[in-house]
């Protein structure tokens, strides 16, 4: 083991930060405990990627100063493009680095008792509710060093609560803007969907700085209680140089459905972990992921669906394109626990390599501890087919355009089934930019 | 201006070091329909692939020009933009790219930037051609050739031909695998293109296609060469008598490439 670097903030600092934020005692306590544990806890071990030398601990400022936005019109143009500017009655939270910068809740949401707010306000105003779910069921603070650091240094995020029987028609959106090179963001998103509720949540992580040495330590918890339905869309576009740990995890209760649509388009080194735990009988988990790697970034995408309940169904679909000397590991894990009879675990990973120097590795893993189940997996790593190029070019299409078509075509089966139009559109644009 | 001229002179082509074409000479002018017939493995597809620029085929000597321009110097897309088209014997399947998007890219590749075909006009044109070819309208939004039946792929090649309107088209076994109704439809599409500005080289094994599209010239390929040329009556004789009489006439024992006496 290498010598541990000292953490940048001590107990006193965290205590006083928590106090400044008017946080409830339980949260202060959780921060302090986690800080203590973080020292000794090991890093997580994403399969096939060594992260010992990655910087997850050293940063200068827990909070950077950022201005709020008085209205959405003040958003930078590239952020406006992500937002439905026409609609004035929408659910949107905008965070600027660590600062809650804008919030609006639709009439429908207000009438139906939906809670949607920044994480600080949630801690102050919905302390009991937050306490019940915050790092208690989906992700625990003491899992490893990064979850512990996350709890200790929490400095952003959002809380979304959908009461029983509430079905929200309009999507709920968070935009996390990274526009200060010195900002590091320990963001927590907690989505709780009570029995028989349904919601579509979309988030964007967007750097408007060219590059930065920032740290992002993101934890998302989705709790879908009985018969609840959560569609969770995300497009991450953090800048070059940003080191990201992002852990998105869901817990599905009886007959609940959690569907993820993830566009993981960061330009920096990224560890992404996406786990869906199908706890309740009859629950359903579906993860669709698209990835474009470029430059010399290193990434690890681990997607896992774990079946505990009977009659559960889990689907994983990942398509990645690797350019330049980018290197990515795609781990897909379908796990069926003993007792989860009549369950079905299916996964598919495809990687398209665009350069000789790029690396891509697809590892499908099935772990099955029950007889009466069905499972399947497919994985491939390949290059652009010269005969396909020839065919397209023989119709007058230039090599560049032909490659563009093939790449979009390769990602289309995932992009096209993303449940949210806006995310789909944004993703297509990001892909366009990244692959050209 | 009258039609274009595709001129093939003493063309030698090798694949993976093995010589397949051994001096092919052909000239196709706008307004003309040529047919190439010949037993399996005699170099017909090799000729068409070499003209279009298939990456596996190596030109060892000879020339191909289109209106005097050196085709062999051009990239594949440049050949297409110069006016060549090849309906392939085995078209590629491309997942995730819709037929319509592909066709629009192909049409627009011939237009200057900023002068792309309007979406409306494109759709109208495509719809009418698809109707003429009796194609299911859904085919426009399906992924390019993916899961298309043999006959559907052939129709789709002709759809591309009609949308792109090349000067010289080579149709490699466009009739293979077509039922009689499809054959009529495909022939209708090709005949629609006929005119002074359109020259065509049809590779086929069957006289029946030539009943619908009467060729001006018929050529027979054996052993990587054009061994005999004639008018439409040559195709008829081949249909009824097979190739043996030609082999006898020319003293050929095995007509496939690599078995020259
Ligand atoms: N990749 C290859 N490697 C080696 N030989 C090849 C290759 N491709 C083609 N050939 C050979 O070249 C010769 C001509 O093939 P070609 O496809 O041009 O024949 P064809 O006249 O089109 O036949 P068909 O009527 O069956 O389509 C054949 O003997 C074939 O086996
Ligand atoms: Mg052939």
PDB file of N, CA, C and O in Angstrom, chain B residues 68-126:
ATOM      1  N   UNK B  68     -12.846  10.008 -70.362  1.00  0.00           N
ATOM      2  CA  UNK B  68     -11.431  10.372 -70.437  1.00  0.00           C
ATOM      3  C   UNK B  68     -10.749  10.528 -69.086  1.00  0.00           C
ATOM      4  O   UNK B  68      -9.525  10.571 -69.000  1.00  0.00           O
ATOM      5  N   UNK B  69     -11.537  10.597 -68.015  1.00  0.00           N
ATOM      6  CA  UNK B  69     -10.937  10.739 -66.679  1.00  0.00           C
ATOM      7  C   UNK B  69     -10.504   9.366 -66.164  1.00  0.00           C
ATOM      8  O   UNK B  69     -11.239   8.390 -66.304  1.00  0.00           O
ATOM      9  N   UNK B  70      -9.344   9.334 -65.535  1.00  0.00           N
ATOM     10  CA  UNK B  70      -8.816   8.077 -65.005  1.00  0.00           C
ATOM     11  C   UNK B  70      -9.589   7.651 -63.753  1.00  0.00           C
ATOM     12  O   UNK B  70      -9.424   8.226 -62.682  1.00  0.00           O
ATOM     13  N   UNK B  71     -10.421   6.666 -63.908  1.00  0.00           N
ATOM     14  CA  UNK B  71     -11.253   6.197 -62.794  1.00  0.00           C
ATOM     15  C   UNK B  71     -10.399   5.548 -61.709  1.00  0.00           C
ATOM     16  O   UNK B  71     -10.648   5.692 -60.512  1.00  0.00           O
ATOM     17  N   UNK B  72      -9.364   4.845 -62.121  1.00  0.00           N
ATOM     18  CA  UNK B  72      -8.576   4.060 -61.163  1.00  0.00           C
ATOM     19  C   UNK B  72      -7.806   4.943 -60.189  1.00  0.00           C
ATOM     20  O   UNK B  72      -7.399   4.487 -59.124  1.00  0.00           O
ATOM     21  N   UNK B  73      -7.631   6.221 -60.559  1.00  0.00           N
ATOM     22  CA  UNK B  73      -6.965   7.157 -59.652  1.00  0.00           C
ATOM     23  C   UNK B  73      -7.910   7.680 -58.575  1.00  0.00           C
ATOM     24  O   UNK B  73      -7.488   8.293 -57.607  1.00  0.00           O
ATOM     25  N   UNK B  74      -9.214   7.484 -58.800  1.00  0.00           N
ATOM     26  CA  UNK B  74     -10.199   8.105 -57.904  1.00  0.00           C
ATOM     27  C   UNK B  74     -10.497   7.246 -56.683  1.00  0.00           C
ATOM     28  O   UNK B  74     -10.447   6.022 -56.745  1.00  0.00           O
ATOM     29  N   UNK B  75     -10.857   7.938 -55.582  1.00  0.00           N
ATOM     30  CA  UNK B  75     -11.401   7.233 -54.420  1.00  0.00           C
ATOM     31  C   UNK B  75     -12.775   6.682 -54.802  1.00  0.00           C
ATOM     32  O   UNK B  75     -13.385   7.141 -55.771  1.00  0.00           O
ATOM     33  N   UNK B  76     -13.268   5.748 -53.999  1.00  0.00           N
ATOM     34  CA  UNK B  76     -14.554   5.126 -54.316  1.00  0.00           C
ATOM     35  C   UNK B  76     -15.676   6.176 -54.432  1.00  0.00           C
ATOM     36  O   UNK B  76     -16.473   6.156 -55.371  1.00  0.00           O
ATOM     37  N   UNK B  77     -15.713   7.121 -53.483  1.00  0.00           N
ATOM     38  CA  UNK B  77     -16.796   8.109 -53.533  1.00  0.00           C
ATOM     39  C   UNK B  77     -16.664   9.040 -54.731  1.00  0.00           C
ATOM     40  O   UNK B  77     -17.653   9.486 -55.296  1.00  0.00           O
ATOM     41  N   UNK B  78     -15.415   9.278 -55.135  1.00  0.00           N
ATOM     42  CA  UNK B  78     -15.217  10.122 -56.319  1.00  0.00           C
ATOM     43  C   UNK B  78     -15.696   9.417 -57.588  1.00  0.00           C
ATOM     44  O   UNK B  78     -16.258  10.047 -58.484  1.00  0.00           O
ATOM     45  N   UNK B  79     -15.488   8.134 -57.641  1.00  0.00           N
ATOM     46  CA  UNK B  79     -15.974   7.363 -58.796  1.00  0.00           C
ATOM     47  C   UNK B  79     -17.487   7.498 -58.890  1.00  0.00           C
ATOM     48  O   UNK B  79     -18.051   7.678 -59.972  1.00  0.00           O
ATOM     49  N   UNK B  80     -18.118   7.375 -57.726  1.00  0.00           N
ATOM     50  CA  UNK B  80     -19.579   7.481 -57.709  1.00  0.00           C
ATOM     51  C   UNK B  80     -20.018   8.874 -58.148  1.00  0.00           C
ATOM     52  O   UNK B  80     -20.946   9.028 -58.943  1.00  0.00           O
ATOM     53  N   UNK B  81     -19.320   9.872 -57.645  1.00  0.00           N
ATOM     54  CA  UNK B  81     -19.715  11.236 -57.986  1.00  0.00           C
ATOM     55  C   UNK B  81     -19.404  11.560 -59.444  1.00  0.00           C
ATOM     56  O   UNK B  81     -20.051  12.406 -60.051  1.00  0.00           O
ATOM     57  N   UNK B  82     -18.421  10.856 -60.002  1.00  0.00           N
ATOM     58  CA  UNK B  82     -18.121  11.058 -61.419  1.00  0.00           C
ATOM     59  C   UNK B  82     -19.229  10.461 -62.292  1.00  0.00           C
ATOM     60  O   UNK B  82     -19.319  10.762 -63.481  1.00  0.00           O
ATOM     61  N   UNK B  83     -20.084   9.599 -61.705  1.00  0.00           N
ATOM     62  CA  UNK B  83     -21.211   9.090 -62.488  1.00  0.00           C
ATOM     63  C   UNK B  83     -21.330   7.577 -62.554  1.00  0.00           C
ATOM     64  O   UNK B  83     -22.175   7.045 -63.261  1.00  0.00           O
ATOM     65  N   UNK B  84     -20.482   6.866 -61.784  1.00  0.00           N
ATOM     66  CA  UNK B  84     -20.553   5.404 -61.809  1.00  0.00           C
ATOM     67  C   UNK B  84     -21.455   4.885 -60.690  1.00  0.00           C
ATOM     68  O   UNK B  84     -21.539   5.465 -59.619  1.00  0.00           O
ATOM     69  N   UNK B  85     -22.086   3.795 -60.976  1.00  0.00           N
ATOM     70  CA  UNK B  85     -22.932   3.151 -59.967  1.00  0.00           C
ATOM     71  C   UNK B  85     -22.798   1.644 -60.122  1.00  0.00           C
ATOM     72  O   UNK B  85     -22.764   1.131 -61.242  1.00  0.00           O
ATOM     73  N   UNK B  86     -22.721   0.966 -58.982  1.00  0.00           N
ATOM     74  CA  UNK B  86     -22.681  -0.487 -59.021  1.00  0.00           C
ATOM     75  C   UNK B  86     -23.771  -1.058 -58.113  1.00  0.00           C
ATOM     76  O   UNK B  86     -23.756  -0.831 -56.905  1.00  0.00           O
ATOM     77  N   UNK B  87     -24.704  -1.753 -58.717  1.00  0.00           N
ATOM     78  CA  UNK B  87     -25.666  -2.518 -57.911  1.00  0.00           C
ATOM     79  C   UNK B  87     -24.962  -3.822 -57.567  1.00  0.00           C
ATOM     80  O   UNK B  87     -24.611  -4.601 -58.444  1.00  0.00           O
ATOM     81  N   UNK B  88     -24.715  -4.017 -56.268  1.00  0.00           N
ATOM     82  CA  UNK B  88     -23.833  -5.118 -55.887  1.00  0.00           C
ATOM     83  C   UNK B  88     -24.554  -6.452 -55.816  1.00  0.00           C
ATOM     84  O   UNK B  88     -25.728  -6.521 -55.478  1.00  0.00           O
ATOM     85  N   UNK B  89     -23.775  -7.484 -56.100  1.00  0.00           N
ATOM     86  CA  UNK B  89     -24.342  -8.835 -56.012  1.00  0.00           C
ATOM     87  C   UNK B  89     -24.732  -9.147 -54.562  1.00  0.00           C
ATOM     88  O   UNK B  89     -25.766  -9.732 -54.306  1.00  0.00           O
ATOM     89  N   UNK B  90     -23.884  -8.689 -53.631  1.00  0.00           N
ATOM     90  CA  UNK B  90     -24.172  -8.902 -52.208  1.00  0.00           C
ATOM     91  C   UNK B  90     -24.066  -7.586 -51.448  1.00  0.00           C
ATOM     92  O   UNK B  90     -23.006  -7.284 -50.887  1.00  0.00           O
ATOM     93  N   UNK B  91     -25.133  -6.793 -51.413  1.00  0.00           N
ATOM     94  CA  UNK B  91     -25.069  -5.486 -50.741  1.00  0.00           C
ATOM     95  C   UNK B  91     -24.832  -5.641 -49.231  1.00  0.00           C
ATOM     96  O   UNK B  91     -25.311  -6.598 -48.627  1.00  0.00           O
ATOM     97  N   UNK B  92     -24.079  -4.702 -48.648  1.00  0.00           N
ATOM     98  CA  UNK B  92     -23.811  -4.743 -47.206  1.00  0.00           C
ATOM     99  C   UNK B  92     -25.056  -4.385 -46.401  1.00  0.00           C
ATOM    100  O   UNK B  92     -25.915  -3.642 -46.863  1.00  0.00           O
ATOM    101  N   UNK B  93     -25.091  -4.882 -45.186  1.00  0.00           N
ATOM    102  CA  UNK B  93     -26.142  -4.489 -44.245  1.00  0.00           C
ATOM    103  C   UNK B  93     -25.525  -3.526 -43.248  1.00  0.00           C
ATOM    104  O   UNK B  93     -24.422  -3.746 -42.770  1.00  0.00           O
ATOM    105  N   UNK B  94     -26.221  -2.430 -42.967  1.00  0.00           N
ATOM    106  CA  UNK B  94     -25.666  -1.480 -42.017  1.00  0.00           C
ATOM    107  C   UNK B  94     -26.673  -1.166 -40.926  1.00  0.00           C
ATOM    108  O   UNK B  94     -27.686  -0.505 -41.138  1.00  0.00           O
ATOM    109  N   UNK B  95     -26.361  -1.655 -39.758  1.00  0.00           N
ATOM    110  CA  UNK B  95     -27.241  -1.513 -38.615  1.00  0.00           C
ATOM    111  C   UNK B  95     -27.330  -0.059 -38.161  1.00  0.00           C
ATOM    112  O   UNK B  95     -26.343   0.652 -38.163  1.00  0.00           O
ATOM    113  N   UNK B  96     -28.524   0.350 -37.807  1.00  0.00           N
ATOM    114  CA  UNK B  96     -28.687   1.669 -37.192  1.00  0.00           C
ATOM    115  C   UNK B  96     -28.784   2.823 -38.176  1.00  0.00           C
ATOM    116  O   UNK B  96     -29.107   3.939 -37.779  1.00  0.00           O
ATOM    117  N   UNK B  97     -28.482   2.569 -39.451  1.00  0.00           N
ATOM    118  CA  UNK B  97     -28.585   3.641 -40.449  1.00  0.00           C
ATOM    119  C   UNK B  97     -29.843   3.383 -41.269  1.00  0.00           C
ATOM    120  O   UNK B  97     -29.946   2.354 -41.933  1.00  0.00           O
ATOM    121  N   UNK B  98     -30.791   4.295 -41.209  1.00  0.00           N
ATOM    122  CA  UNK B  98     -32.025   4.019 -41.942  1.00  0.00           C
ATOM    123  C   UNK B  98     -31.784   4.191 -43.435  1.00  0.00           C
ATOM    124  O   UNK B  98     -30.945   4.982 -43.867  1.00  0.00           O
ATOM    125  N   UNK B  99     -32.546   3.453 -44.182  1.00  0.00           N
ATOM    126  CA  UNK B  99     -32.484   3.512 -45.626  1.00  0.00           C
ATOM    127  C   UNK B  99     -32.655   4.961 -46.098  1.00  0.00           C
ATOM    128  O   UNK B  99     -31.927   5.437 -46.969  1.00  0.00           O
ATOM    129  N   UNK B 100     -33.606   5.669 -45.504  1.00  0.00           N
ATOM    130  CA  UNK B 100     -33.891   7.040 -45.922  1.00  0.00           C
ATOM    131  C   UNK B 100     -32.699   7.956 -45.634  1.00  0.00           C
ATOM    132  O   UNK B 100     -32.290   8.746 -46.490  1.00  0.00           O
ATOM    133  N   UNK B 101     -32.131   7.841 -44.443  1.00  0.00           N
ATOM    134  CA  UNK B 101     -30.974   8.688 -44.098  1.00  0.00           C
ATOM    135  C   UNK B 101     -29.804   8.427 -45.043  1.00  0.00           C
ATOM    136  O   UNK B 101     -29.118   9.337 -45.489  1.00  0.00           O
ATOM    137  N   UNK B 102     -29.599   7.168 -45.323  1.00  0.00           N
ATOM    138  CA  UNK B 102     -28.522   6.773 -46.223  1.00  0.00           C
ATOM    139  C   UNK B 102     -28.747   7.359 -47.616  1.00  0.00           C
ATOM    140  O   UNK B 102     -27.857   7.974 -48.210  1.00  0.00           O
ATOM    141  N   UNK B 103     -29.956   7.207 -48.124  1.00  0.00           N
ATOM    142  CA  UNK B 103     -30.253   7.700 -49.468  1.00  0.00           C
ATOM    143  C   UNK B 103     -30.089   9.214 -49.552  1.00  0.00           C
ATOM    144  O   UNK B 103     -29.582   9.755 -50.530  1.00  0.00           O
ATOM    145  N   UNK B 104     -30.516   9.883 -48.486  1.00  0.00           N
ATOM    146  CA  UNK B 104     -30.416  11.343 -48.498  1.00  0.00           C
ATOM    147  C   UNK B 104     -28.946  11.769 -48.495  1.00  0.00           C
ATOM    148  O   UNK B 104     -28.552  12.678 -49.215  1.00  0.00           O
ATOM    149  N   UNK B 105     -28.120  11.072 -47.693  1.00  0.00           N
ATOM    150  CA  UNK B 105     -26.682  11.368 -47.708  1.00  0.00           C
ATOM    151  C   UNK B 105     -26.114  11.149 -49.104  1.00  0.00           C
ATOM    152  O   UNK B 105     -25.291  11.923 -49.576  1.00  0.00           O
ATOM    153  N   UNK B 106     -26.565  10.068 -49.747  1.00  0.00           N
ATOM    154  CA  UNK B 106     -26.049   9.755 -51.078  1.00  0.00           C
ATOM    155  C   UNK B 106     -26.448  10.840 -52.080  1.00  0.00           C
ATOM    156  O   UNK B 106     -25.626  11.304 -52.871  1.00  0.00           O
ATOM    157  N   UNK B 107     -27.704  11.256 -52.012  1.00  0.00           N
ATOM    158  CA  UNK B 107     -28.171  12.297 -52.934  1.00  0.00           C
ATOM    159  C   UNK B 107     -27.430  13.606 -52.656  1.00  0.00           C
ATOM    160  O   UNK B 107     -26.944  14.276 -53.569  1.00  0.00           O
ATOM    161  N   UNK B 108     -27.314  13.932 -51.371  1.00  0.00           N
ATOM    162  CA  UNK B 108     -26.683  15.210 -51.024  1.00  0.00           C
ATOM    163  C   UNK B 108     -25.184  15.240 -51.300  1.00  0.00           C
ATOM    164  O   UNK B 108     -24.603  16.302 -51.475  1.00  0.00           O
ATOM    165  N   UNK B 109     -24.574  14.061 -51.338  1.00  0.00           N
ATOM    166  CA  UNK B 109     -23.130  14.045 -51.584  1.00  0.00           C
ATOM    167  C   UNK B 109     -22.816  14.590 -52.974  1.00  0.00           C
ATOM    168  O   UNK B 109     -21.701  14.991 -53.253  1.00  0.00           O
ATOM    169  N   UNK B 110     -23.813  14.607 -53.844  1.00  0.00           N
ATOM    170  CA  UNK B 110     -23.624  15.132 -55.197  1.00  0.00           C
ATOM    171  C   UNK B 110     -23.976  16.600 -55.299  1.00  0.00           C
ATOM    172  O   UNK B 110     -23.919  17.195 -56.362  1.00  0.00           O
ATOM    173  N   UNK B 111     -24.399  17.163 -54.195  1.00  0.00           N
ATOM    174  CA  UNK B 111     -24.793  18.566 -54.212  1.00  0.00           C
ATOM    175  C   UNK B 111     -23.835  19.369 -53.367  1.00  0.00           C
ATOM    176  O   UNK B 111     -23.203  18.845 -52.462  1.00  0.00           O
ATOM    177  N   UNK B 112     -23.781  20.654 -53.670  1.00  0.00           N
ATOM    178  CA  UNK B 112     -22.880  21.500 -52.904  1.00  0.00           C
ATOM    179  C   UNK B 112     -23.440  21.744 -51.514  1.00  0.00           C
ATOM    180  O   UNK B 112     -24.649  21.661 -51.297  1.00  0.00           O
ATOM    181  N   UNK B 113     -22.548  22.090 -50.614  1.00  0.00           N
ATOM    182  CA  UNK B 113     -23.003  22.413 -49.278  1.00  0.00           C
ATOM    183  C   UNK B 113     -23.926  23.624 -49.347  1.00  0.00           C
ATOM    184  O   UNK B 113     -23.673  24.571 -50.083  1.00  0.00           O
ATOM    185  N   UNK B 114     -25.012  23.562 -48.611  1.00  0.00           N
ATOM    186  CA  UNK B 114     -25.973  24.653 -48.642  1.00  0.00           C
ATOM    187  C   UNK B 114     -27.022  24.472 -49.725  1.00  0.00           C
ATOM    188  O   UNK B 114     -28.026  25.177 -49.745  1.00  0.00           O
ATOM    189  N   UNK B 115     -26.768  23.505 -50.631  1.00  0.00           N
ATOM    190  CA  UNK B 115     -27.755  23.269 -51.695  1.00  0.00           C
ATOM    191  C   UNK B 115     -28.350  21.872 -51.586  1.00  0.00           C
ATOM    192  O   UNK B 115     -28.760  21.275 -52.580  1.00  0.00           O
ATOM    193  N   UNK B 116     -28.400  21.361 -50.368  1.00  0.00           N
ATOM    194  CA  UNK B 116     -28.935  20.022 -50.153  1.00  0.00           C
ATOM    195  C   UNK B 116     -30.398  19.967 -50.577  1.00  0.00           C
ATOM    196  O   UNK B 116     -31.106  20.964 -50.528  1.00  0.00           O
ATOM    197  N   UNK B 117     -30.807  18.765 -50.950  1.00  0.00           N
ATOM    198  CA  UNK B 117     -32.195  18.566 -51.348  1.00  0.00           C
ATOM    199  C   UNK B 117     -33.097  18.805 -50.139  1.00  0.00           C
ATOM    200  O   UNK B 117     -32.752  18.438 -49.016  1.00  0.00           O
ATOM    201  N   UNK B 118     -34.236  19.469 -50.371  1.00  0.00           N
ATOM    202  CA  UNK B 118     -35.127  19.719 -49.237  1.00  0.00           C
ATOM    203  C   UNK B 118     -35.736  18.389 -48.804  1.00  0.00           C
ATOM    204  O   UNK B 118     -35.926  17.482 -49.620  1.00  0.00           O
ATOM    205  N   UNK B 119     -36.039  18.319 -47.537  1.00  0.00           N
ATOM    206  CA  UNK B 119     -36.547  17.066 -46.981  1.00  0.00           C
ATOM    207  C   UNK B 119     -37.841  16.662 -47.691  1.00  0.00           C
ATOM    208  O   UNK B 119     -38.038  15.505 -48.054  1.00  0.00           O
ATOM    209  N   UNK B 120     -38.689  17.660 -47.913  1.00  0.00           N
ATOM    210  CA  UNK B 120     -39.967  17.410 -48.581  1.00  0.00           C
ATOM    211  C   UNK B 120     -39.763  16.799 -49.957  1.00  0.00           C
ATOM    212  O   UNK B 120     -40.355  15.790 -50.313  1.00  0.00           O
ATOM    213  N   UNK B 121     -38.899  17.452 -50.705  1.00  0.00           N
ATOM    214  CA  UNK B 121     -38.685  16.999 -52.078  1.00  0.00           C
ATOM    215  C   UNK B 121     -38.071  15.599 -52.076  1.00  0.00           C
ATOM    216  O   UNK B 121     -38.449  14.737 -52.863  1.00  0.00           O
ATOM    217  N   UNK B 122     -37.132  15.409 -51.162  1.00  0.00           N
ATOM    218  CA  UNK B 122     -36.502  14.103 -51.064  1.00  0.00           C
ATOM    219  C   UNK B 122     -37.539  13.020 -50.794  1.00  0.00           C
ATOM    220  O   UNK B 122     -37.576  11.986 -51.461  1.00  0.00           O
ATOM    221  N   UNK B 123     -38.384  13.289 -49.809  1.00  0.00           N
ATOM    222  CA  UNK B 123     -39.364  12.269 -49.430  1.00  0.00           C
ATOM    223  C   UNK B 123     -40.325  11.990 -50.580  1.00  0.00           C
ATOM    224  O   UNK B 123     -40.654  10.844 -50.875  1.00  0.00           O
ATOM    225  N   UNK B 124     -40.742  13.073 -51.253  1.00  0.00           N
ATOM    226  CA  UNK B 124     -41.658  12.892 -52.372  1.00  0.00           C
ATOM    227  C   UNK B 124     -41.031  12.024 -53.455  1.00  0.00           C
ATOM    228  O   UNK B 124     -41.641  11.076 -53.950  1.00  0.00           O
ATOM    229  N   UNK B 125     -39.783  12.343 -53.796  1.00  0.00           N
ATOM    230  CA  UNK B 125     -39.102  11.574 -54.838  1.00  0.00           C
ATOM    231  C   UNK B 125     -38.963  10.115 -54.405  1.00  0.00           C
ATOM    232  O   UNK B 125     -39.270   9.189 -55.164  1.00  0.00           O
ATOM    233  N   UNK B 126     -38.501   9.933 -53.181  1.00  0.00           N
ATOM    234  CA  UNK B 126     -38.277   8.568 -52.708  1.00  0.00           C
ATOM    235  C   UNK B 126     -39.586   7.779 -52.704  1.00  0.00           C
ATOM    236  O   UNK B 126     -39.627   6.630 -53.158  1.00  0.00           O
TER     237      UNK B 126
END
